[in-house]
Amino acid sequence: MLIDFAGLDPVLQALLAGCFTWGLTALGAGGVFLTRKMNRRRMDGMLGFAAGVMIAASFWSLLLPAVELSGSTGLAACIPAVIGFIAGGVFMRGLDLLLPHLHTGLPLSGAEGPASPLGRTTLLAIAVTMHNIPEGLAVGVAFGAAGAAAAAGLPYETLGAAVALTLGIGLQNFPEGFAVSAPFAGAGYSRLRSFWYGQLSAVVEPIAAVIGAAAVLLIQPLLPYALAFAAGAMIFVVGEDVIPESQRSGNTDLATMSLLAGFVTMMALDVTFG
C-alpha cells in the first residue's frame, strides 16, 4: 500500500526525508564493497557538486523563504535571515571548537578541536557526522515550514520545495558516505565494518530533521530564523570543509565546474518542485 506522503504529519515527513538522505549516505558507503581506494579526481568532482548543491539549497530553499516569511518589507525583511544565518555559522563554529575532528586529506597533526587520543579514521568520521547535522536540520526545518505555512495559509514554503531540498541533499550525501568508509577500509578494517562506520556518520540526519521540524511547528515565529539558521550552518560547512577539500588535490577546475553543475541542479530541482 502506497503512503500518502503529503497527508502525513510534517514531523513524520521530516523523519522519512531524513531516513532517505541517510540511506543515500549508506548507498555511497556501500562503494567500499567494490573498491577500497578513492579515485581522487572523481571524489573531488563529487565534492564540488555537493558544494554547489548546498550553496543553492541554502539560498533557494532556506534564505529566500526566510526573507519572504519574515512578515516585514524592505530592509527589515532581511533581519531574521541575517540573525539566523549568523547564528547557524556560529553554532557550527562552536561544534568545531568543542569536538575533536579531522578533515579529509589532512594529516593527523591537522586535527581540530580539543586534543584527543582518537585515531585518524575516527576523527574523520566525527568531522563528517558533525557536518551532517545542518543537512538534517535543513530538511526538518523545510518540512516544518511547509506544514506551518500551510496551516497559516501562507503561500511561500511548499511541500515541493522541501522535497526538492531533500533530493538535493541526498544527491550530495552519496560521495560523503564513501569518503568516510574508504579511509576505514584503507586502514585495514573489514569492508563490512568500514561500511558500518560510513553509514553511521549520517545517522544524525533523521534525528536533526525531527528536531528541526518539531521546533518550527512548536514555535512558529521562529520559522524565518530557523530557515536561515540551517542555511548559515550549511554555508559554514561548505566554506570550511567541502570546497577546500575538493581543491586540495589539484583538481581545481573540475571541482569548480562541478560546483556550478551542482548549483544549477539544485536550482532546477527547487524551481521545478517548489
PDB file of C-alpha atoms in Angstrom:
ATOM      1  CA  MET A   1       0.000   0.000   0.000  1.00  0.00           C
ATOM      2  CA  LEU A   2       1.399   3.398  -1.008  1.00  0.00           C
ATOM      3  CA  ILE A   3       1.718   6.008   1.739  1.00  0.00           C
ATOM      4  CA  ASP A   4       0.044   9.377   1.175  1.00  0.00           C
ATOM      5  CA  PHE A   5       3.216  11.332   1.924  1.00  0.00           C
ATOM      6  CA  ALA A   6       1.542  14.727   1.527  1.00  0.00           C
ATOM      7  CA  GLY A   7      -1.070  13.779   4.119  1.00  0.00           C
ATOM      8  CA  LEU A   8       1.442  12.840   6.816  1.00  0.00           C
ATOM      9  CA  ASP A   9       2.321  14.955   9.839  1.00  0.00           C
ATOM     10  CA  PRO A  10       5.257  17.289   8.977  1.00  0.00           C
ATOM     11  CA  VAL A  11       7.428  15.743  11.703  1.00  0.00           C
ATOM     12  CA  LEU A  12       6.876  12.275  10.226  1.00  0.00           C
ATOM     13  CA  GLN A  13       7.594  13.690   6.765  1.00  0.00           C
ATOM     14  CA  ALA A  14      10.849  15.098   8.114  1.00  0.00           C
ATOM     15  CA  LEU A  15      11.750  11.759   9.685  1.00  0.00           C
ATOM     16  CA  LEU A  16      11.161   9.895   6.418  1.00  0.00           C
ATOM     17  CA  ALA A  17      13.113  12.514   4.467  1.00  0.00           C
ATOM     18  CA  GLY A  18      15.994  12.283   6.947  1.00  0.00           C
ATOM     19  CA  CYS A  19      15.979   8.500   6.564  1.00  0.00           C
ATOM     20  CA  PHE A  20      16.130   8.972   2.793  1.00  0.00           C
ATOM     21  CA  THR A  21      19.233  11.183   2.980  1.00  0.00           C
ATOM     22  CA  TRP A  22      20.753   8.748   5.490  1.00  0.00           C
ATOM     23  CA  GLY A  23      20.004   5.910   3.070  1.00  0.00           C
ATOM     24  CA  LEU A  24      21.856   7.624   0.232  1.00  0.00           C
ATOM     25  CA  THR A  25      24.836   8.093   2.535  1.00  0.00           C
ATOM     26  CA  ALA A  26      24.688   4.362   3.231  1.00  0.00           C
ATOM     27  CA  LEU A  27      24.492   3.680  -0.505  1.00  0.00           C
ATOM     28  CA  GLY A  28      27.642   5.720  -1.033  1.00  0.00           C
ATOM     29  CA  ALA A  29      29.360   3.977   1.864  1.00  0.00           C
ATOM     30  CA  GLY A  30      28.500   0.695   0.151  1.00  0.00           C
ATOM     31  CA  GLY A  31      31.033   1.591  -2.542  1.00  0.00           C
ATOM     32  CA  VAL A  32      33.633   0.128  -0.197  1.00  0.00           C
ATOM     33  CA  PHE A  33      32.387  -3.336  -1.173  1.00  0.00           C
ATOM     34  CA  LEU A  34      33.534  -2.587  -4.734  1.00  0.00           C
ATOM     35  CA  THR A  35      36.845  -0.873  -4.043  1.00  0.00           C
ATOM     36  CA  ARG A  36      38.957   0.129  -1.065  1.00  0.00           C
ATOM     37  CA  LYS A  37      40.522   3.133  -2.800  1.00  0.00           C
ATOM     38  CA  MET A  38      39.067   6.507  -3.688  1.00  0.00           C
ATOM     39  CA  ASN A  39      39.594   7.865  -7.166  1.00  0.00           C
ATOM     40  CA  ARG A  40      40.726  11.298  -6.017  1.00  0.00           C
ATOM     41  CA  ARG A  41      39.750  13.087  -9.219  1.00  0.00           C
ATOM     42  CA  ARG A  42      36.265  11.582  -9.192  1.00  0.00           C
ATOM     43  CA  MET A  43      35.861  12.347  -5.498  1.00  0.00           C
ATOM     44  CA  ASP A  44      36.889  15.981  -5.979  1.00  0.00           C
ATOM     45  CA  GLY A  45      34.309  16.310  -8.733  1.00  0.00           C
ATOM     46  CA  MET A  46      31.601  14.870  -6.487  1.00  0.00           C
ATOM     47  CA  LEU A  47      32.624  17.139  -3.613  1.00  0.00           C
ATOM     48  CA  GLY A  48      32.453  20.167  -5.903  1.00  0.00           C
ATOM     49  CA  PHE A  49      28.985  19.061  -6.992  1.00  0.00           C
ATOM     50  CA  ALA A  50      27.986  18.664  -3.338  1.00  0.00           C
ATOM     51  CA  ALA A  51      29.213  22.184  -2.571  1.00  0.00           C
ATOM     52  CA  GLY A  52      27.121  23.604  -5.408  1.00  0.00           C
ATOM     53  CA  VAL A  53      24.024  21.765  -4.199  1.00  0.00           C
ATOM     54  CA  MET A  54      24.493  23.028  -0.647  1.00  0.00           C
ATOM     55  CA  ILE A  55      25.041  26.637  -1.713  1.00  0.00           C
ATOM     56  CA  ALA A  56      21.976  26.636  -3.976  1.00  0.00           C
ATOM     57  CA  ALA A  57      19.848  24.894  -1.339  1.00  0.00           C
ATOM     58  CA  SER A  58      20.907  27.458   1.248  1.00  0.00           C
ATOM     59  CA  PHE A  59      19.581  30.282  -0.897  1.00  0.00           C
ATOM     60  CA  TRP A  60      16.632  28.882  -2.844  1.00  0.00           C
ATOM     61  CA  SER A  61      15.201  26.575  -0.182  1.00  0.00           C
ATOM     62  CA  LEU A  62      16.170  28.363   3.026  1.00  0.00           C
ATOM     63  CA  LEU A  63      17.288  32.004   2.870  1.00  0.00           C
ATOM     64  CA  LEU A  64      14.813  33.233   0.272  1.00  0.00           C
ATOM     65  CA  PRO A  65      11.811  31.706   2.097  1.00  0.00           C
ATOM     66  CA  ALA A  66      13.186  33.152   5.368  1.00  0.00           C
ATOM     67  CA  VAL A  67      13.051  36.648   3.891  1.00  0.00           C
ATOM     68  CA  GLU A  68       9.584  36.061   2.408  1.00  0.00           C
ATOM     69  CA  LEU A  69       8.214  34.702   5.698  1.00  0.00           C
ATOM     70  CA  SER A  70       9.648  37.460   7.881  1.00  0.00           C
ATOM     71  CA  GLY A  71       6.391  39.420   7.743  1.00  0.00           C
ATOM     72  CA  SER A  72       8.277  42.650   7.031  1.00  0.00           C
ATOM     73  CA  THR A  73       9.099  44.675   3.966  1.00  0.00           C
ATOM     74  CA  GLY A  74      12.184  46.476   2.714  1.00  0.00           C
ATOM     75  CA  LEU A  75      15.447  46.140   4.573  1.00  0.00           C
ATOM     76  CA  ALA A  76      13.669  44.920   7.733  1.00  0.00           C
ATOM     77  CA  ALA A  77      12.698  41.719   5.901  1.00  0.00           C
ATOM     78  CA  CYS A  78      16.363  40.695   5.953  1.00  0.00           C
ATOM     79  CA  ILE A  79      16.792  40.985   9.717  1.00  0.00           C
ATOM     80  CA  PRO A  80      15.524  37.476  10.710  1.00  0.00           C
ATOM     81  CA  ALA A  81      17.535  35.958   7.841  1.00  0.00           C
ATOM     82  CA  VAL A  82      20.703  37.781   8.902  1.00  0.00           C
ATOM     83  CA  ILE A  83      20.327  36.844  12.564  1.00  0.00           C
ATOM     84  CA  GLY A  84      19.507  33.218  11.823  1.00  0.00           C
ATOM     85  CA  PHE A  85      22.251  32.887   9.195  1.00  0.00           C
ATOM     86  CA  ILE A  86      24.965  34.195  11.514  1.00  0.00           C
ATOM     87  CA  ALA A  87      23.661  32.052  14.390  1.00  0.00           C
ATOM     88  CA  GLY A  88      23.908  28.925  12.205  1.00  0.00           C
ATOM     89  CA  GLY A  89      27.523  29.652  11.364  1.00  0.00           C
ATOM     90  CA  VAL A  90      28.384  30.409  14.986  1.00  0.00           C
ATOM     91  CA  PHE A  91      26.735  27.145  16.057  1.00  0.00           C
ATOM     92  CA  MET A  92      28.911  25.127  13.665  1.00  0.00           C
ATOM     93  CA  ARG A  93      31.997  27.020  14.766  1.00  0.00           C
ATOM     94  CA  GLY A  94      31.127  26.095  18.337  1.00  0.00           C
ATOM     95  CA  LEU A  95      30.957  22.418  17.390  1.00  0.00           C
ATOM     96  CA  ASP A  96      34.336  22.787  15.691  1.00  0.00           C
ATOM     97  CA  LEU A  97      35.828  24.072  18.931  1.00  0.00           C
ATOM     98  CA  LEU A  98      34.160  21.519  21.213  1.00  0.00           C
ATOM     99  CA  LEU A  99      34.572  18.261  19.278  1.00  0.00           C
ATOM    100  CA  PRO A 100      37.859  16.714  18.111  1.00  0.00           C
ATOM    101  CA  HIS A 101      37.751  16.042  14.370  1.00  0.00           C
ATOM    102  CA  LEU A 102      39.880  15.814  11.246  1.00  0.00           C
ATOM    103  CA  HIS A 103      39.021  16.950   7.736  1.00  0.00           C
ATOM    104  CA  THR A 104      39.627  14.566   4.858  1.00  0.00           C
ATOM    105  CA  GLY A 105      43.005  14.932   3.165  1.00  0.00           C
ATOM    106  CA  LEU A 106      44.780  16.390   6.194  1.00  0.00           C
ATOM    107  CA  PRO A 107      47.440  14.653   8.331  1.00  0.00           C
ATOM    108  CA  LEU A 108      46.608  13.693  11.899  1.00  0.00           C
ATOM    109  CA  SER A 109      48.531  16.758  13.062  1.00  0.00           C
ATOM    110  CA  GLY A 110      45.847  18.864  11.360  1.00  0.00           C
ATOM    111  CA  ALA A 111      43.097  17.671  13.711  1.00  0.00           C
ATOM    112  CA  GLU A 112      40.908  20.436  15.132  1.00  0.00           C
ATOM    113  CA  GLY A 113      39.140  20.824  18.453  1.00  0.00           C
ATOM    114  CA  PRO A 114      40.445  19.673  21.835  1.00  0.00           C
ATOM    115  CA  ALA A 115      43.361  17.237  21.967  1.00  0.00           C
ATOM    116  CA  SER A 116      42.202  13.633  21.695  1.00  0.00           C
ATOM    117  CA  PRO A 117      43.745  10.138  21.653  1.00  0.00           C
ATOM    118  CA  LEU A 118      41.292   9.075  18.913  1.00  0.00           C
ATOM    119  CA  GLY A 119      42.701   7.677  15.693  1.00  0.00           C
ATOM    120  CA  ARG A 120      42.651   9.305  12.267  1.00  0.00           C
ATOM    121  CA  THR A 121      39.679   7.349  10.905  1.00  0.00           C
ATOM    122  CA  THR A 122      37.526   8.056  13.950  1.00  0.00           C
ATOM    123  CA  LEU A 123      38.321  11.756  13.774  1.00  0.00           C
ATOM    124  CA  LEU A 124      37.385  11.751  10.082  1.00  0.00           C
ATOM    125  CA  ALA A 125      34.053  10.109  10.895  1.00  0.00           C
ATOM    126  CA  ILE A 126      33.351  12.700  13.614  1.00  0.00           C
ATOM    127  CA  ALA A 127      34.007  15.536  11.141  1.00  0.00           C
ATOM    128  CA  VAL A 128      31.532  14.168   8.586  1.00  0.00           C
ATOM    129  CA  THR A 129      28.980  13.403  11.309  1.00  0.00           C
ATOM    130  CA  MET A 130      29.210  16.987  12.600  1.00  0.00           C
ATOM    131  CA  HIS A 131      28.660  18.330   9.127  1.00  0.00           C
ATOM    132  CA  ASN A 132      25.605  16.149   8.574  1.00  0.00           C
ATOM    133  CA  ILE A 133      23.795  17.941  11.410  1.00  0.00           C
ATOM    134  CA  PRO A 134      22.967  21.112   9.422  1.00  0.00           C
ATOM    135  CA  GLU A 135      21.801  18.994   6.484  1.00  0.00           C
ATOM    136  CA  GLY A 136      19.344  17.146   8.715  1.00  0.00           C
ATOM    137  CA  LEU A 137      18.222  20.414  10.293  1.00  0.00           C
ATOM    138  CA  ALA A 138      17.689  21.946   6.861  1.00  0.00           C
ATOM    139  CA  VAL A 139      15.462  19.062   5.783  1.00  0.00           C
ATOM    140  CA  GLY A 140      13.459  19.128   9.018  1.00  0.00           C
ATOM    141  CA  VAL A 141      13.020  22.889   9.036  1.00  0.00           C
ATOM    142  CA  ALA A 142      11.865  22.799   5.401  1.00  0.00           C
ATOM    143  CA  PHE A 143       9.138  20.243   6.140  1.00  0.00           C
ATOM    144  CA  GLY A 144       8.176  22.032   9.335  1.00  0.00           C
ATOM    145  CA  ALA A 145       7.989  25.294   7.381  1.00  0.00           C
ATOM    146  CA  ALA A 146       5.785  23.675   4.746  1.00  0.00           C
ATOM    147  CA  GLY A 147       3.407  22.423   7.441  1.00  0.00           C
ATOM    148  CA  ALA A 148       3.389  25.712   9.347  1.00  0.00           C
ATOM    149  CA  ALA A 149       2.896  27.787   6.201  1.00  0.00           C
ATOM    150  CA  ALA A 150       0.040  25.563   5.039  1.00  0.00           C
ATOM    151  CA  ALA A 151      -1.667  25.826   8.438  1.00  0.00           C
ATOM    152  CA  ALA A 152      -1.319  29.613   8.401  1.00  0.00           C
ATOM    153  CA  GLY A 153      -2.438  29.946   4.796  1.00  0.00           C
ATOM    154  CA  LEU A 154       0.938  31.292   3.663  1.00  0.00           C
ATOM    155  CA  PRO A 155       1.994  30.512   0.069  1.00  0.00           C
ATOM    156  CA  TYR A 156       5.742  30.861   0.415  1.00  0.00           C
ATOM    157  CA  GLU A 157       7.053  27.497   1.590  1.00  0.00           C
ATOM    158  CA  THR A 158       5.623  24.454  -0.162  1.00  0.00           C
ATOM    159  CA  LEU A 159       5.966  20.738   0.343  1.00  0.00           C
ATOM    160  CA  GLY A 160       7.525  20.531  -3.115  1.00  0.00           C
ATOM    161  CA  ALA A 161      10.364  22.826  -2.025  1.00  0.00           C
ATOM    162  CA  ALA A 162      11.059  20.582   0.970  1.00  0.00           C
ATOM    163  CA  VAL A 163      11.092  17.518  -1.286  1.00  0.00           C
ATOM    164  CA  ALA A 164      13.476  19.270  -3.695  1.00  0.00           C
ATOM    165  CA  LEU A 165      15.797  20.127  -0.801  1.00  0.00           C
ATOM    166  CA  THR A 166      15.715  16.507   0.347  1.00  0.00           C
ATOM    167  CA  LEU A 167      16.596  15.244  -3.133  1.00  0.00           C
ATOM    168  CA  GLY A 168      19.459  17.712  -3.427  1.00  0.00           C
ATOM    169  CA  ILE A 169      20.955  16.861  -0.045  1.00  0.00           C
ATOM    170  CA  GLY A 170      20.509  13.161  -0.765  1.00  0.00           C
ATOM    171  CA  LEU A 171      22.460  13.531  -4.016  1.00  0.00           C
ATOM    172  CA  GLN A 172      25.397  15.181  -2.306  1.00  0.00           C
ATOM    173  CA  ASN A 173      25.347  12.685   0.572  1.00  0.00           C
ATOM    174  CA  PHE A 174      26.333   9.861  -1.750  1.00  0.00           C
ATOM    175  CA  PRO A 175      30.032  10.802  -2.072  1.00  0.00           C
ATOM    176  CA  GLU A 176      30.206  11.664   1.634  1.00  0.00           C
ATOM    177  CA  GLY A 177      29.345   8.083   2.556  1.00  0.00           C
ATOM    178  CA  PHE A 178      32.237   6.710   0.531  1.00  0.00           C
ATOM    179  CA  ALA A 179      34.546   9.480   1.770  1.00  0.00           C
ATOM    180  CA  VAL A 180      34.055   8.083   5.293  1.00  0.00           C
ATOM    181  CA  SER A 181      34.052   4.347   4.579  1.00  0.00           C
ATOM    182  CA  ALA A 182      37.076   4.317   2.221  1.00  0.00           C
ATOM    183  CA  PRO A 183      39.646   5.559   4.807  1.00  0.00           C
ATOM    184  CA  PHE A 184      38.477   2.874   7.237  1.00  0.00           C
ATOM    185  CA  ALA A 185      38.967   0.218   4.562  1.00  0.00           C
ATOM    186  CA  GLY A 186      42.367   1.658   3.681  1.00  0.00           C
ATOM    187  CA  ALA A 187      43.338   1.461   7.359  1.00  0.00           C
ATOM    188  CA  GLY A 188      42.711  -2.291   7.379  1.00  0.00           C
ATOM    189  CA  TYR A 189      39.139  -2.500   8.668  1.00  0.00           C
ATOM    190  CA  SER A 190      36.882  -5.117   7.102  1.00  0.00           C
ATOM    191  CA  ARG A 191      34.610  -3.958   4.282  1.00  0.00           C
ATOM    192  CA  LEU A 192      31.531  -4.580   6.422  1.00  0.00           C
ATOM    193  CA  ARG A 193      32.894  -2.598   9.349  1.00  0.00           C
ATOM    194  CA  SER A 194      34.028   0.214   7.034  1.00  0.00           C
ATOM    195  CA  PHE A 195      30.533   0.353   5.553  1.00  0.00           C
ATOM    196  CA  TRP A 196      29.038   0.430   9.047  1.00  0.00           C
ATOM    197  CA  TYR A 197      31.079   3.479  10.045  1.00  0.00           C
ATOM    198  CA  GLY A 198      30.353   5.179   6.723  1.00  0.00           C
ATOM    199  CA  GLN A 199      26.588   4.955   7.052  1.00  0.00           C
ATOM    200  CA  LEU A 200      26.724   5.692  10.771  1.00  0.00           C
ATOM    201  CA  SER A 201      28.106   9.159  10.012  1.00  0.00           C
ATOM    202  CA  ALA A 202      24.667  10.193   8.692  1.00  0.00           C
ATOM    203  CA  VAL A 203      22.532   8.683  11.449  1.00  0.00           C
ATOM    204  CA  VAL A 204      22.254  12.198  12.907  1.00  0.00           C
ATOM    205  CA  GLU A 205      20.313  13.412   9.863  1.00  0.00           C
ATOM    206  CA  PRO A 206      16.886  11.906  10.662  1.00  0.00           C
ATOM    207  CA  ILE A 207      17.355  12.923  14.316  1.00  0.00           C
ATOM    208  CA  ALA A 208      18.228  16.512  13.383  1.00  0.00           C
ATOM    209  CA  ALA A 209      15.376  16.546  10.844  1.00  0.00           C
ATOM    210  CA  VAL A 210      12.815  15.647  13.510  1.00  0.00           C
ATOM    211  CA  ILE A 211      14.231  18.270  15.898  1.00  0.00           C
ATOM    212  CA  GLY A 212      14.122  20.956  13.186  1.00  0.00           C
ATOM    213  CA  ALA A 213      10.546  20.183  12.125  1.00  0.00           C
ATOM    214  CA  ALA A 214       9.249  19.937  15.691  1.00  0.00           C
ATOM    215  CA  ALA A 215      10.921  23.211  16.728  1.00  0.00           C
ATOM    216  CA  VAL A 216       9.374  25.119  13.822  1.00  0.00           C
ATOM    217  CA  LEU A 217       5.899  23.699  14.424  1.00  0.00           C
ATOM    218  CA  LEU A 218       6.010  24.325  18.174  1.00  0.00           C
ATOM    219  CA  ILE A 219       7.327  27.881  17.908  1.00  0.00           C
ATOM    220  CA  GLN A 220       6.105  29.180  14.554  1.00  0.00           C
ATOM    221  CA  PRO A 221       7.519  32.726  14.985  1.00  0.00           C
ATOM    222  CA  LEU A 222      10.949  31.065  14.804  1.00  0.00           C
ATOM    223  CA  LEU A 223      10.272  29.938  11.235  1.00  0.00           C
ATOM    224  CA  PRO A 224      12.333  32.522   9.297  1.00  0.00           C
ATOM    225  CA  TYR A 225      15.127  32.363  11.866  1.00  0.00           C
ATOM    226  CA  ALA A 226      15.211  28.548  11.701  1.00  0.00           C
ATOM    227  CA  LEU A 227      15.362  28.514   7.911  1.00  0.00           C
ATOM    228  CA  ALA A 228      18.247  30.996   7.923  1.00  0.00           C
ATOM    229  CA  PHE A 229      19.978  29.113  10.771  1.00  0.00           C
ATOM    230  CA  ALA A 230      20.083  25.949   8.664  1.00  0.00           C
ATOM    231  CA  ALA A 231      21.402  27.973   5.716  1.00  0.00           C
ATOM    232  CA  GLY A 232      24.177  29.537   7.794  1.00  0.00           C
ATOM    233  CA  ALA A 233      25.212  26.163   9.177  1.00  0.00           C
ATOM    234  CA  MET A 234      25.371  24.654   5.686  1.00  0.00           C
ATOM    235  CA  ILE A 235      27.348  27.541   4.208  1.00  0.00           C
ATOM    236  CA  PHE A 236      29.820  27.242   7.096  1.00  0.00           C
ATOM    237  CA  VAL A 237      30.348  23.572   6.196  1.00  0.00           C
ATOM    238  CA  VAL A 238      30.778  24.413   2.502  1.00  0.00           C
ATOM    239  CA  GLY A 239      33.321  27.142   3.128  1.00  0.00           C
ATOM    240  CA  GLU A 240      35.223  25.436   5.908  1.00  0.00           C
ATOM    241  CA  ASP A 241      35.348  21.890   4.594  1.00  0.00           C
ATOM    242  CA  VAL A 242      33.712  20.894   1.309  1.00  0.00           C
ATOM    243  CA  ILE A 243      35.260  23.452  -1.071  1.00  0.00           C
ATOM    244  CA  PRO A 244      38.770  23.333   0.469  1.00  0.00           C
ATOM    245  CA  GLU A 245      38.702  19.532   0.370  1.00  0.00           C
ATOM    246  CA  SER A 246      37.611  19.470  -3.273  1.00  0.00           C
ATOM    247  CA  GLN A 247      40.515  21.794  -4.216  1.00  0.00           C
ATOM    248  CA  ARG A 248      43.225  20.170  -2.095  1.00  0.00           C
ATOM    249  CA  SER A 249      44.454  17.595  -4.625  1.00  0.00           C
ATOM    250  CA  GLY A 250      44.935  19.956  -7.559  1.00  0.00           C
ATOM    251  CA  ASN A 251      41.695  19.164  -9.401  1.00  0.00           C
ATOM    252  CA  THR A 252      40.568  22.759  -9.050  1.00  0.00           C
ATOM    253  CA  ASP A 253      38.979  23.239 -12.475  1.00  0.00           C
ATOM    254  CA  LEU A 254      36.998  20.001 -12.249  1.00  0.00           C
ATOM    255  CA  ALA A 255      35.829  20.786  -8.726  1.00  0.00           C
ATOM    256  CA  THR A 256      34.797  24.325  -9.696  1.00  0.00           C
ATOM    257  CA  MET A 257      32.884  23.243 -12.799  1.00  0.00           C
ATOM    258  CA  SER A 258      31.223  20.511 -10.734  1.00  0.00           C
ATOM    259  CA  LEU A 259      30.209  23.154  -8.187  1.00  0.00           C
ATOM    260  CA  LEU A 260      28.458  25.064 -10.966  1.00  0.00           C
ATOM    261  CA  ALA A 261      26.717  21.864 -12.075  1.00  0.00           C
ATOM    262  CA  GLY A 262      25.584  21.163  -8.522  1.00  0.00           C
ATOM    263  CA  PHE A 263      24.251  24.686  -8.085  1.00  0.00           C
ATOM    264  CA  VAL A 264      22.275  24.504 -11.328  1.00  0.00           C
ATOM    265  CA  THR A 265      20.916  21.058 -10.457  1.00  0.00           C
ATOM    266  CA  MET A 266      19.655  22.183  -7.051  1.00  0.00           C
ATOM    267  CA  MET A 267      18.241  25.392  -8.510  1.00  0.00           C
ATOM    268  CA  ALA A 268      16.356  23.381 -11.142  1.00  0.00           C
ATOM    269  CA  LEU A 269      15.013  20.994  -8.509  1.00  0.00           C
ATOM    270  CA  ASP A 270      13.783  23.831  -6.325  1.00  0.00           C
ATOM    271  CA  VAL A 271      12.168  25.750  -9.186  1.00  0.00           C
ATOM    272  CA  THR A 272      10.577  22.583 -10.574  1.00  0.00           C
ATOM    273  CA  PHE A 273       9.185  21.217  -7.302  1.00  0.00           C
ATOM    274  CA  GLY A 274       8.831  24.456  -5.342  1.00  0.00           C
TER     275      GLY A 274
END
